[in-house]
Coordinates of C-alpha atoms in Angstrom, one line a residue:
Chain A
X1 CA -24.4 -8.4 7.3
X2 CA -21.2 -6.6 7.9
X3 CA -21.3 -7.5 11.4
X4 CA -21.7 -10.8 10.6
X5 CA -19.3 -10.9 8.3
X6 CA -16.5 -9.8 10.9
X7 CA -18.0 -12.4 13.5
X8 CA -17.3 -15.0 11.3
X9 CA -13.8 -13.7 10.3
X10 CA -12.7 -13.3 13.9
X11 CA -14.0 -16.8 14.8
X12 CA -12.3 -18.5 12.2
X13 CA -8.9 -16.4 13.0
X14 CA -9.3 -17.9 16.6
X15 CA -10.6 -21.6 15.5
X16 CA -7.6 -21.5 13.3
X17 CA -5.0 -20.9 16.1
X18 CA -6.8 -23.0 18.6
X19 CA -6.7 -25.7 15.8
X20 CA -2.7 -25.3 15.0
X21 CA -2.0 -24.5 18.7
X22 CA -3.7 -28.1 19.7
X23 CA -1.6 -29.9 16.9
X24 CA 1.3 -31.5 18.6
X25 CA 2.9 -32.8 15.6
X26 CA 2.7 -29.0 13.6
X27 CA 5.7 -27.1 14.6
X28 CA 8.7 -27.6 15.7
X29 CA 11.0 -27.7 19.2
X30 CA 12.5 -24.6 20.4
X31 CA 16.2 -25.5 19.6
X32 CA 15.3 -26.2 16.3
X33 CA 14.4 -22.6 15.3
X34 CA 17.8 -22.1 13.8
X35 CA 16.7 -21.8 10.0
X36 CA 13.9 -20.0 11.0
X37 CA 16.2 -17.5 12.5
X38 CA 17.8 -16.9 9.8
X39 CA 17.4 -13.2 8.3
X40 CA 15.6 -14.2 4.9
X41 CA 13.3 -16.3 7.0
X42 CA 11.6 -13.7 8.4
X43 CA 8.5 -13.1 7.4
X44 CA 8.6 -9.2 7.5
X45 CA 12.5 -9.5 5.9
X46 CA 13.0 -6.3 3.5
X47 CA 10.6 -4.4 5.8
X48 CA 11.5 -0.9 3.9
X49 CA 11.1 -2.5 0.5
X50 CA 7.7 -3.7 1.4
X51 CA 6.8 0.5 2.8
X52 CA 7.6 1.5 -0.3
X53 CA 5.9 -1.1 -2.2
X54 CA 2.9 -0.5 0.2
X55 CA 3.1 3.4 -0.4
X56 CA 3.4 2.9 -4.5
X57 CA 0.6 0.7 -4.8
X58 CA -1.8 2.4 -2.1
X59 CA -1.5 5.3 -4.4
X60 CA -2.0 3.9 -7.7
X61 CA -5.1 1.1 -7.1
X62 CA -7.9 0.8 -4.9
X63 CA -6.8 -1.5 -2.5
X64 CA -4.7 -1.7 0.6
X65 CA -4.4 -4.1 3.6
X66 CA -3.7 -7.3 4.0
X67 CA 0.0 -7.4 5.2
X68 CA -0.5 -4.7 7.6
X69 CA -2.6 -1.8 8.4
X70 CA -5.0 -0.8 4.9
X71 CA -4.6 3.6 6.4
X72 CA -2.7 5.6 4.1
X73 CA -1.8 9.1 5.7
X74 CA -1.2 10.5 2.5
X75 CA -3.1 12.6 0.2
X76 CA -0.9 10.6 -2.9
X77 CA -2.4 12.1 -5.9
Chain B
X1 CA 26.2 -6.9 27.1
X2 CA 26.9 -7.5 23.2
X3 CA 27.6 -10.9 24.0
X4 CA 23.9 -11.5 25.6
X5 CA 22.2 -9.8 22.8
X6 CA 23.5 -12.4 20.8
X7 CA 22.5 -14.9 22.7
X8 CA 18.8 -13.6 22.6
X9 CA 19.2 -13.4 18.9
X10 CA 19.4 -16.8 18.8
X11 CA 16.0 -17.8 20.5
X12 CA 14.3 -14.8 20.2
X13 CA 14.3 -13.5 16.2
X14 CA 11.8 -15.7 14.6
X15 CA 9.4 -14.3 18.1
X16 CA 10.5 -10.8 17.7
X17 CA 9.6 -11.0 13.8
X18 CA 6.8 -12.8 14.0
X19 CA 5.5 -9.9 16.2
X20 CA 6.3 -7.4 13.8
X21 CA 4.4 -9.4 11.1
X22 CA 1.7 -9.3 13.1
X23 CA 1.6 -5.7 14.5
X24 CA 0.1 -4.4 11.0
X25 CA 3.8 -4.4 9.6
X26 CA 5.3 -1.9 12.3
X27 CA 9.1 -3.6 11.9
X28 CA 10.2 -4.1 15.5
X29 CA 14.0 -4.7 15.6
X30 CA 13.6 -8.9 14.2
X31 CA 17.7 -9.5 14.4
X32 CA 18.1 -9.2 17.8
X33 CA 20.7 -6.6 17.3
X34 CA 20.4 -2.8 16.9
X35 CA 20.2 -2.0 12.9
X36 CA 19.9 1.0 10.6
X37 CA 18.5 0.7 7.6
X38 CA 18.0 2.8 4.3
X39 CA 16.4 2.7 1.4
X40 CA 16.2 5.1 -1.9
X41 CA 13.1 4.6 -4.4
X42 CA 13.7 6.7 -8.1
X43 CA 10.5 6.0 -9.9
X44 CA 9.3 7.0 -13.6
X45 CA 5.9 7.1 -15.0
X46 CA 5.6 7.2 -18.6
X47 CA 5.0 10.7 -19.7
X48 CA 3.6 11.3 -16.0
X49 CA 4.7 10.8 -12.7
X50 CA 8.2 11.2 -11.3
X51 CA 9.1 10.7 -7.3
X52 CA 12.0 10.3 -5.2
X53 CA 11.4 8.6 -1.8
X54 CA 14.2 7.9 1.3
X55 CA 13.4 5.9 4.0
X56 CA 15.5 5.9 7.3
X57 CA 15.0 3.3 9.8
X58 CA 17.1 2.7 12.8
X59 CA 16.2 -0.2 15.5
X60 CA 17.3 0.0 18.7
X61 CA 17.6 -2.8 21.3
X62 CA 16.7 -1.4 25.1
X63 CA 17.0 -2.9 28.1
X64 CA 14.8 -6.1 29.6
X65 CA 14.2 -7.0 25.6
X66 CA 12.0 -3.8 25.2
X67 CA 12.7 -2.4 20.9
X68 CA 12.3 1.2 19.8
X69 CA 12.0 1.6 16.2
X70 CA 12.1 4.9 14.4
X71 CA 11.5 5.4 10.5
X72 CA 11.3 8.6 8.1
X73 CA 10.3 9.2 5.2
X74 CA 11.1 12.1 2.8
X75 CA 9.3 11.8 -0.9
X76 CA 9.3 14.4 -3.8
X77 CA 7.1 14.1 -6.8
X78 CA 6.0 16.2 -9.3
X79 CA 4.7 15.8 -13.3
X80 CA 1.1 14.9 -15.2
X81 CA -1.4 12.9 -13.6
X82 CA -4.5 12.3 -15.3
X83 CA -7.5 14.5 -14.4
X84 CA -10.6 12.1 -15.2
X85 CA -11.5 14.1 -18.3
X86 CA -12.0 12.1 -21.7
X87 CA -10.4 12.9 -24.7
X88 CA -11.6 15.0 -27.4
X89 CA -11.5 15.9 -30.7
X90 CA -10.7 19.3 -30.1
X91 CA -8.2 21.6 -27.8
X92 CA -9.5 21.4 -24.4
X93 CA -8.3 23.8 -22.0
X94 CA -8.5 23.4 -18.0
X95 CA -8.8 25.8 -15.2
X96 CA -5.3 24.7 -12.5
X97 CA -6.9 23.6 -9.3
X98 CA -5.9 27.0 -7.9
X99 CA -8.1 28.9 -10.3
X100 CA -5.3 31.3 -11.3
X101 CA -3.9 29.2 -14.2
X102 CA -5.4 27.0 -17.3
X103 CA -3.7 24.5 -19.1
X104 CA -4.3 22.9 -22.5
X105 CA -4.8 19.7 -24.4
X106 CA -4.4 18.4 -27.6
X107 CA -6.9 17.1 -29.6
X108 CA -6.9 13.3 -29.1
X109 CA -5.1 13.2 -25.8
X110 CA -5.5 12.0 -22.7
X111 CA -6.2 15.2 -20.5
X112 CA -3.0 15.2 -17.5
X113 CA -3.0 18.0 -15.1
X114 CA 0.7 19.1 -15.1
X115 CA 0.5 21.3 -12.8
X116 CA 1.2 19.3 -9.2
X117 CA 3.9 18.4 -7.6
X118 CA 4.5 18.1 -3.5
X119 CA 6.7 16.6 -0.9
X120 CA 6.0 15.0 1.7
X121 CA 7.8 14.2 5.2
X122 CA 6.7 11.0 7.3
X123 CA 7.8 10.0 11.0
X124 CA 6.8 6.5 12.7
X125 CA 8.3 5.5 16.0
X126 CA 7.2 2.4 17.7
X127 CA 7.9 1.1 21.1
X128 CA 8.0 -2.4 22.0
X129 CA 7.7 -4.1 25.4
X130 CA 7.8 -8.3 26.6
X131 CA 4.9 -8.5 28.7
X132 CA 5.6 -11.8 30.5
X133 CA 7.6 -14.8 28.8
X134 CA 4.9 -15.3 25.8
X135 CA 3.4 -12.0 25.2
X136 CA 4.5 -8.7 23.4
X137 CA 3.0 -5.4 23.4
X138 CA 3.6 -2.1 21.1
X139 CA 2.7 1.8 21.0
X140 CA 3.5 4.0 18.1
X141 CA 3.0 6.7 16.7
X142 CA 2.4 8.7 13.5
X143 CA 3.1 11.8 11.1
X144 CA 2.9 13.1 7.5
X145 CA 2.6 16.2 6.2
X146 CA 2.2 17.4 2.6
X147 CA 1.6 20.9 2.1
X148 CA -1.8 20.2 1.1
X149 CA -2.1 17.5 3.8
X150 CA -1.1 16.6 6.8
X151 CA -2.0 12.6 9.1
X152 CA -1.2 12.0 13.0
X153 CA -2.2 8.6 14.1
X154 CA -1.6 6.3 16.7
X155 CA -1.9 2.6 17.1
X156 CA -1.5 -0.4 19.6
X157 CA -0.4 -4.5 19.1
X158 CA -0.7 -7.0 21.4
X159 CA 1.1 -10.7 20.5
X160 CA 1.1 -13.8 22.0
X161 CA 3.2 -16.5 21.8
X162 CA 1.5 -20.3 22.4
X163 CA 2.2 -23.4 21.7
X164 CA 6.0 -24.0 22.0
X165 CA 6.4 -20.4 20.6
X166 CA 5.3 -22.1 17.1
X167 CA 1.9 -20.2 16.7
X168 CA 1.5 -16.4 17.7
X169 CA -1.6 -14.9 17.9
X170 CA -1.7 -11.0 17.4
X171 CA -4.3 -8.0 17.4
X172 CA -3.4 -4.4 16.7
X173 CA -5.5 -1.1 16.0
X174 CA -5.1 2.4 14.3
X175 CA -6.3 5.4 14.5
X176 CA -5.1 8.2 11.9
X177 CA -6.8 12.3 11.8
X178 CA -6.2 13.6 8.6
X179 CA -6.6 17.5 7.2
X180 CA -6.9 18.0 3.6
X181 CA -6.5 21.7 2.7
X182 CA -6.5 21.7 -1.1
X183 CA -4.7 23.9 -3.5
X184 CA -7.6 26.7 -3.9
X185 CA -9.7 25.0 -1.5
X186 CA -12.2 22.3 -1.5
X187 CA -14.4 21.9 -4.6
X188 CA -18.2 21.6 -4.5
X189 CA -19.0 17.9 -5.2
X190 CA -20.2 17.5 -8.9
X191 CA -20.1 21.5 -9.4
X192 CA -19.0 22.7 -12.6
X193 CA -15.1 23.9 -13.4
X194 CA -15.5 27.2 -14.1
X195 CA -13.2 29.1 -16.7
X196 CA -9.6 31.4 -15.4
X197 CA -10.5 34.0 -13.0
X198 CA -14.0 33.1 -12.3
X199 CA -14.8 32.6 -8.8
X200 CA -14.4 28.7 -7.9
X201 CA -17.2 26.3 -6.1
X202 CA -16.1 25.3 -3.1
X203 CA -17.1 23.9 0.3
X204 CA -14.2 25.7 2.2
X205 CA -11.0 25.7 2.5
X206 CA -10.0 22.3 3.9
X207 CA -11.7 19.4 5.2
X208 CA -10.7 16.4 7.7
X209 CA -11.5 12.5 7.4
X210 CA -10.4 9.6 10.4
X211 CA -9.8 6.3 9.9
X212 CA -10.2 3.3 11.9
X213 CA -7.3 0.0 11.3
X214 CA -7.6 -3.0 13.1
X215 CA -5.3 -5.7 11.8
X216 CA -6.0 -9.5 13.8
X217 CA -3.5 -12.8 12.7
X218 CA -2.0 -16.0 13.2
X219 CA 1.2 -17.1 12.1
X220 CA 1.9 -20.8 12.5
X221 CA 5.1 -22.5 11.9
X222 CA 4.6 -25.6 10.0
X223 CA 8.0 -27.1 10.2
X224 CA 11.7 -26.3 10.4
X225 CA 11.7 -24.9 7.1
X226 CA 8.3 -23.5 6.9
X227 CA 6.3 -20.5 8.3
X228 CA 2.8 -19.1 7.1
X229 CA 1.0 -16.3 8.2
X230 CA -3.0 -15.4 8.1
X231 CA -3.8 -12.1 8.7
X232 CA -7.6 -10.2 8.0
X233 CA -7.4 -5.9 8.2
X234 CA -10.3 -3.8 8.2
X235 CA -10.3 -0.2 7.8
X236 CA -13.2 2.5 8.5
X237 CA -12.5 5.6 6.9
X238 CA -15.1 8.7 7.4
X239 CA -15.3 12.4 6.6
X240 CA -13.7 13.8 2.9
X241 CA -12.4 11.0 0.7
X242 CA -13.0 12.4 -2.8
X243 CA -9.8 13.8 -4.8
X244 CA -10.0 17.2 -4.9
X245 CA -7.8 17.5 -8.2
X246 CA -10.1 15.3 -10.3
X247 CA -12.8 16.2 -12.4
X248 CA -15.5 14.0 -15.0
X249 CA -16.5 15.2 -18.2
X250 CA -20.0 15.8 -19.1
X251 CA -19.9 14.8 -22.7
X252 CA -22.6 14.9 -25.5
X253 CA -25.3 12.0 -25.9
X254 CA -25.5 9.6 -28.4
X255 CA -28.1 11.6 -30.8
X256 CA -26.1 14.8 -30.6
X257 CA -24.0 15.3 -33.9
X258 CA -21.1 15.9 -31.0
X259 CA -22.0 12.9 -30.1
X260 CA -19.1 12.2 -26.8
X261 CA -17.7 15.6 -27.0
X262 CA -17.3 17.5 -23.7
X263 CA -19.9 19.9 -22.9
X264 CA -18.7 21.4 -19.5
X265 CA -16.6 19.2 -16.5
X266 CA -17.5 18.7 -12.9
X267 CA -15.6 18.4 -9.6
X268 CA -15.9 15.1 -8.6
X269 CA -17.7 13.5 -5.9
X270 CA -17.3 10.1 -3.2
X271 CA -18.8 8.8 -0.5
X272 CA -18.4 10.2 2.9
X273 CA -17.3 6.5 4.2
X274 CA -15.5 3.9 3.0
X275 CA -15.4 0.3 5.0
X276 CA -12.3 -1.9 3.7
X277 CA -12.1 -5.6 4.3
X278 CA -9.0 -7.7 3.2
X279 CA -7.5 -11.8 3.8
X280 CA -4.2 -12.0 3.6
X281 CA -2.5 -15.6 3.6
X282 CA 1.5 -15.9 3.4
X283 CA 3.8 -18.8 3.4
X284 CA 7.4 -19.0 3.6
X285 CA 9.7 -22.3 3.1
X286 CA 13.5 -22.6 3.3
X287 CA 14.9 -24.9 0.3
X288 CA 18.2 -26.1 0.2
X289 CA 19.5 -22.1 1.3
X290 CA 16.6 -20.5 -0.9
X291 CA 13.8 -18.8 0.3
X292 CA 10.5 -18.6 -1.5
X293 CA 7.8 -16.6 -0.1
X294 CA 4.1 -17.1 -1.3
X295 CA 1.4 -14.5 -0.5
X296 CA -2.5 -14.1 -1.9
X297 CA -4.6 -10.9 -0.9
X298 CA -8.2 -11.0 -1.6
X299 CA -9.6 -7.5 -1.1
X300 CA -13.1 -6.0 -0.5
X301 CA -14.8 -2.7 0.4
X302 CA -18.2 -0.9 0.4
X303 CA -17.6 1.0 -3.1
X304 CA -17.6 -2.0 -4.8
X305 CA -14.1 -3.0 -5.2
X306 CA -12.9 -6.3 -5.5
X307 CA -9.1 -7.4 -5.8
X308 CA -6.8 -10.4 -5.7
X309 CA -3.4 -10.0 -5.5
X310 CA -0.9 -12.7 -5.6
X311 CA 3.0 -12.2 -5.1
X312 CA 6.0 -14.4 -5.2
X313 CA 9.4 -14.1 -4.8
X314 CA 12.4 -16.2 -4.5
X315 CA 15.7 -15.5 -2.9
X316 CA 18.4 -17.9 -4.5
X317 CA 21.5 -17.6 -2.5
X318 CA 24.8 -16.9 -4.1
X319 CA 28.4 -17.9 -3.3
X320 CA 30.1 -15.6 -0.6
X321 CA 26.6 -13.8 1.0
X322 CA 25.7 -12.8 -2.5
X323 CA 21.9 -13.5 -3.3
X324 CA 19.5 -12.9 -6.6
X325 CA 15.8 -12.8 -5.8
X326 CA 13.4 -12.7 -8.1
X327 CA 10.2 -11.3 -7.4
X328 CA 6.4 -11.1 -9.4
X329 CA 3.1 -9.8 -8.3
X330 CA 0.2 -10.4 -10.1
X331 CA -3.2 -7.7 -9.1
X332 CA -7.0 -7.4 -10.6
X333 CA -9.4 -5.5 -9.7
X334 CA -13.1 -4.5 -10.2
X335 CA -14.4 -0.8 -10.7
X336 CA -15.7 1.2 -8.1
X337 CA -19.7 1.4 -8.0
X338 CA -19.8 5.6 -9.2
X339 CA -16.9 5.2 -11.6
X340 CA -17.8 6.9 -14.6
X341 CA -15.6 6.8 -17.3
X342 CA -18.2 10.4 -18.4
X343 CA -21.6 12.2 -17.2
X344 CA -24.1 12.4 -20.2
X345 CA -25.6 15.8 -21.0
X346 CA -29.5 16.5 -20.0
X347 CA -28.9 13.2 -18.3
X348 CA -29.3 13.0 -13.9
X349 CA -26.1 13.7 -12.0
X350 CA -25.6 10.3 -10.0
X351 CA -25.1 11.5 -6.3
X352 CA -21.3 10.3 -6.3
X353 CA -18.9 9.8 -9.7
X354 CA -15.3 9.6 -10.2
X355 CA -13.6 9.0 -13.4
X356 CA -10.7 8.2 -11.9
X357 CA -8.3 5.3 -13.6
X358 CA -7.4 4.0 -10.1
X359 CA -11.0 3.2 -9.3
X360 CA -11.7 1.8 -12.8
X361 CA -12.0 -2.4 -13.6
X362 CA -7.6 -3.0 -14.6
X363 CA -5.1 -5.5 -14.0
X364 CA -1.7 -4.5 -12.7
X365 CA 2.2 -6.9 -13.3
X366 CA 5.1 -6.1 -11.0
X367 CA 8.4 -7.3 -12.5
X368 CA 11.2 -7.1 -9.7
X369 CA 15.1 -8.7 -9.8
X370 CA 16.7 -7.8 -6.3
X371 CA 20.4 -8.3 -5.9
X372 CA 21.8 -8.4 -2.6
X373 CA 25.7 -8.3 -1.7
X374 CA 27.7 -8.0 1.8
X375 CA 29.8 -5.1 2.0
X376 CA 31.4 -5.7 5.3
X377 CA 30.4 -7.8 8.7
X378 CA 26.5 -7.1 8.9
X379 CA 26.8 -4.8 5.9
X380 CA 24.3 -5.7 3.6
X381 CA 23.3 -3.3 0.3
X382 CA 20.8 -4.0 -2.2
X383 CA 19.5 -2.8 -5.5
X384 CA 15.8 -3.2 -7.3
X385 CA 15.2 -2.9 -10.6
X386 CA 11.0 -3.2 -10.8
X387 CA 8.8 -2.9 -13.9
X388 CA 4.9 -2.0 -12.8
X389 CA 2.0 -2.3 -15.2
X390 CA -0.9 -1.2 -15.5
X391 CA -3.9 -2.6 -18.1
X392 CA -7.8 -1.2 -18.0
X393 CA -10.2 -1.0 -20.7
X394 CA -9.3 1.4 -23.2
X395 CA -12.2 0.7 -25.4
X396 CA -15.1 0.2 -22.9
X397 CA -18.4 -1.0 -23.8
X398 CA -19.7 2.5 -23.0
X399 CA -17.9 4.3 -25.3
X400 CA -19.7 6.2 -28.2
X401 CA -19.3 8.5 -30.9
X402 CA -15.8 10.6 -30.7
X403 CA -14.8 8.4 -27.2
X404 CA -14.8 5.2 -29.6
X405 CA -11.9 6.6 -31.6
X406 CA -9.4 7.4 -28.0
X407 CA -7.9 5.5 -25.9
X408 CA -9.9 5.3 -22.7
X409 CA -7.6 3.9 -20.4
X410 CA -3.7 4.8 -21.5
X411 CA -1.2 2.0 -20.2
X412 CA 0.3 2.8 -16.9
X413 CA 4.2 2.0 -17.1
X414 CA 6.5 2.4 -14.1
X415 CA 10.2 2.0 -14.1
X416 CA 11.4 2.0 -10.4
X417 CA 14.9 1.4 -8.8
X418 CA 15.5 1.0 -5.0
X419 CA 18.7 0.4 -3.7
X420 CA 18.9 -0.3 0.3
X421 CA 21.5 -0.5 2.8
X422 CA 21.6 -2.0 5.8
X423 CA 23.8 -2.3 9.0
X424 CA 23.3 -4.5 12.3
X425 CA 25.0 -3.7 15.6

């Protein structure tokens, strides 16, 4: 069940980008990446607010993932 | 060579950041430029927990577009965290986790084990290499150590850039060895706390788990102004996952005239494995020089927990650099399968309980206001004031006879401030 489970993730992940990657209308033209560029565009921007975030709530609930890896590497009591 | 850097940082950011995204949040250098950043936490638990965490992070650009990223962590915490016992109507009186010292409670109160406190010490350092035109790989690696634990870990990302560089594709992997080498050793699962001075259950004196991270996404942009991300982690952990430090009361039954009054407590006891599934969707849109940034979680694992999280914030830019950003995150999530808020007397012990809050059914807030100012050319600092909440069920259904009268599940109220700095070269 598992297994099938992660199949089906992992095919949709790569449907998905073979989807958006065929789309020739989604996106935009190289030059055109200046807002984009911009620091607050980033999608990672703040990346040491989001560790600590990360590390706060990996210690206090039952969940962690997602954004980036779900390990912990603490014993956070 | 300053001068070419630039000129990379005007193609190559939204690339370079959308591979960090990607490789399970490892921040590659996104600017271009070589930066340092800092960051201070000061956080307060009501009546509990207080910490202190620094986090130093310098980004280096190298030669042929190849990043090395360094980050450290120091944290200090010490206070009360609560031990899983229930309250009761009388003085209750714990043996420390070392077995040398006891501490009390007063009738009616939530038992907290005072009596921890640690630092810890935490180095990442991640390399980053263009493989080709479209593709990026990375390598890093991983440390912690606590004096009652101690993580080393490695991990590896691959992205790849399609599609007029608007959609990347990326897959990266963990692995982390941890050592767990509890104060007084590790406590026989569901054995009983024995009084001061009495010779303590355990298994040994420390114990190991591994755990397996694999993190595979897609980020898309949609238009000039727009960016979204879809990312799905797993995680395998395996070996020694229960808290040595928490314990479940074994209280009374119903038809006892002590009916919920604690009769002994017990070491608690998990599962030797723990399989973690989560979706993560995330969309970004530039309006009019504000940012908002949208992001949903859904979270799943083999012990039964279920959680959504969704968070928001939005970055409204100020005259002269200044900017205010709001920020609110929203989390539920279902109880564990062996949480136990208590064990019943002359009742079987379950093979695995835990009475601990964080695996209990409770809804969490996250209150944020970020303000950001320049302090000089590619000076930025920034301060945090965040409010964290958490709700549970202080009255469960479950509760009976003195339990009915307590409150089961205290609110959790944080009050955190971070302030960051940060400086690109």
């Amino acid at each position: 069940m598992k297994r099938i489970i992660l199949l089906m993730i992992t095919a949709l992940i790569v449907a998905a980008s073979l989807a958006l990657g065929g789309c020739s209308h989604v996106g935009v033209k190289v030059w055109e990446h200046d807002i984009l560029a911009k620091p607050e565009m980033q999608l990672d921007a703040g990346a040491n607010d989001r560790a600590l975030d990360d590390h706060i709530y990996f210690s206090k609930e039952a969940s962690s993932g997602g954004r980036g890896f779900a390990g912990g590497g603490c014993g956070c009591n | 060579m300053r001068l070419q850097l630039r000129k990379v940082a005007f193609i190559k950011p939204a690339v370079a950041a959308l591979a960090a995204a990607l490789l399970g949040g490892q921040a590659l250098p996104a600017t271009g430029q070589d930066n340092v950043e800092t960051s201070l936490l000061l956080y307060s638990e009501k009546d509990r927990v207080e910490a202190a965490e620094g986090i130093v992070n310098v980004g280096k650009m190298l030669k042929g577009d190849r990043t090395l990223n360094l980050r450290l962590t120091y944290d200090a915490l010490s206070g009360a965290s609560p031990s899983g016992a229930t309250p009761s109507s009388r003085v209750q009186t714990f043996t420390s986790p070392s077995g040398r010292g006891s501490y009390t409670i007063n009738p009616g109160e939530t038992p907290l084990d005072n009596t921890f406190h640690d630092t810890r010490f935490a180095g990442d350092i991640t390399f980053g290499q263009p493989v080709g035109r479209m593709s990026a790989l990375s390598l890093g690696a991983h440390l912690s150590s606590e004096h009652d634990y101690f993580s080393a870990g490695f991990n590896a990302g691959m992205t790849r850039d399609f599609n007029q560089r608007n959609t990347t594709v990326g897959l990266s992997g963990s692995v982390s060895f941890d050592n767990i080498n509890p104060e007084g050793g590790v406590p026989t699962a569901l054995a009983v706390m024995p009084g001061v001075g009495a010779t303590l259950p355990r298994e040994g004196s420390s114990d190991s788990k591994s755990t397996f991270d694999l993190v595979a996404g897609v980020s898309q942009i949609l238009d000039r102004k727009t960016i979204v991300r879809f990312n799905y982690s797993f995680s395998h952990a395996s070996g020694y996952l229960t808290d040595p430090y928490k314990i479940v009361s074994v209280v009374e039954p119903e038809s006892s005239a002590d009916a919920g009054e604690p009769v002994r407590y017990l070491y608690e006891s998990r599962p030797d494995s723990r399989t973690k599934h989560a979706l993560y969707g995330q969309i970004r849109r530039y309006i009019a020089g504000s940012t908002i940034d949208l992001s949903y979680r859904h979270f799943w694992d083999d012990w039964g927990v279920t959680s959504n999280t969704i968070e928001l914030f939005y970055r409204q830019k100020l005259p002269g650099g200044h900017a205010l950003q709001p920020h609110v995150r929203w989390y539920h999530q279902s109880a564990a399968d062996f949480h136990r808020v208590y064990l019943l007397d002359g009742a079987p012990t379950p093979e695995h309980a835990s009475a601990d809050y964080r695996l209990a059914r409770f809804d969490g807030l996250t209150l944020g206001l970020t303000y950001s100012l320049p302090i000089g050319e590619n000076m930025h600092l920034n301060i945090t004031p965040e409010f964290y909440t958490q709700r549970g069920d202080s009255s469960p259904p479950e509760a009976f006879g003195v339990l009915r009268q307590y409150d089961l599940f205290p609110d959790m109220d944080v009050i955190m401030v971070r302030a960051g700095f940060s400086y690109g070269f």
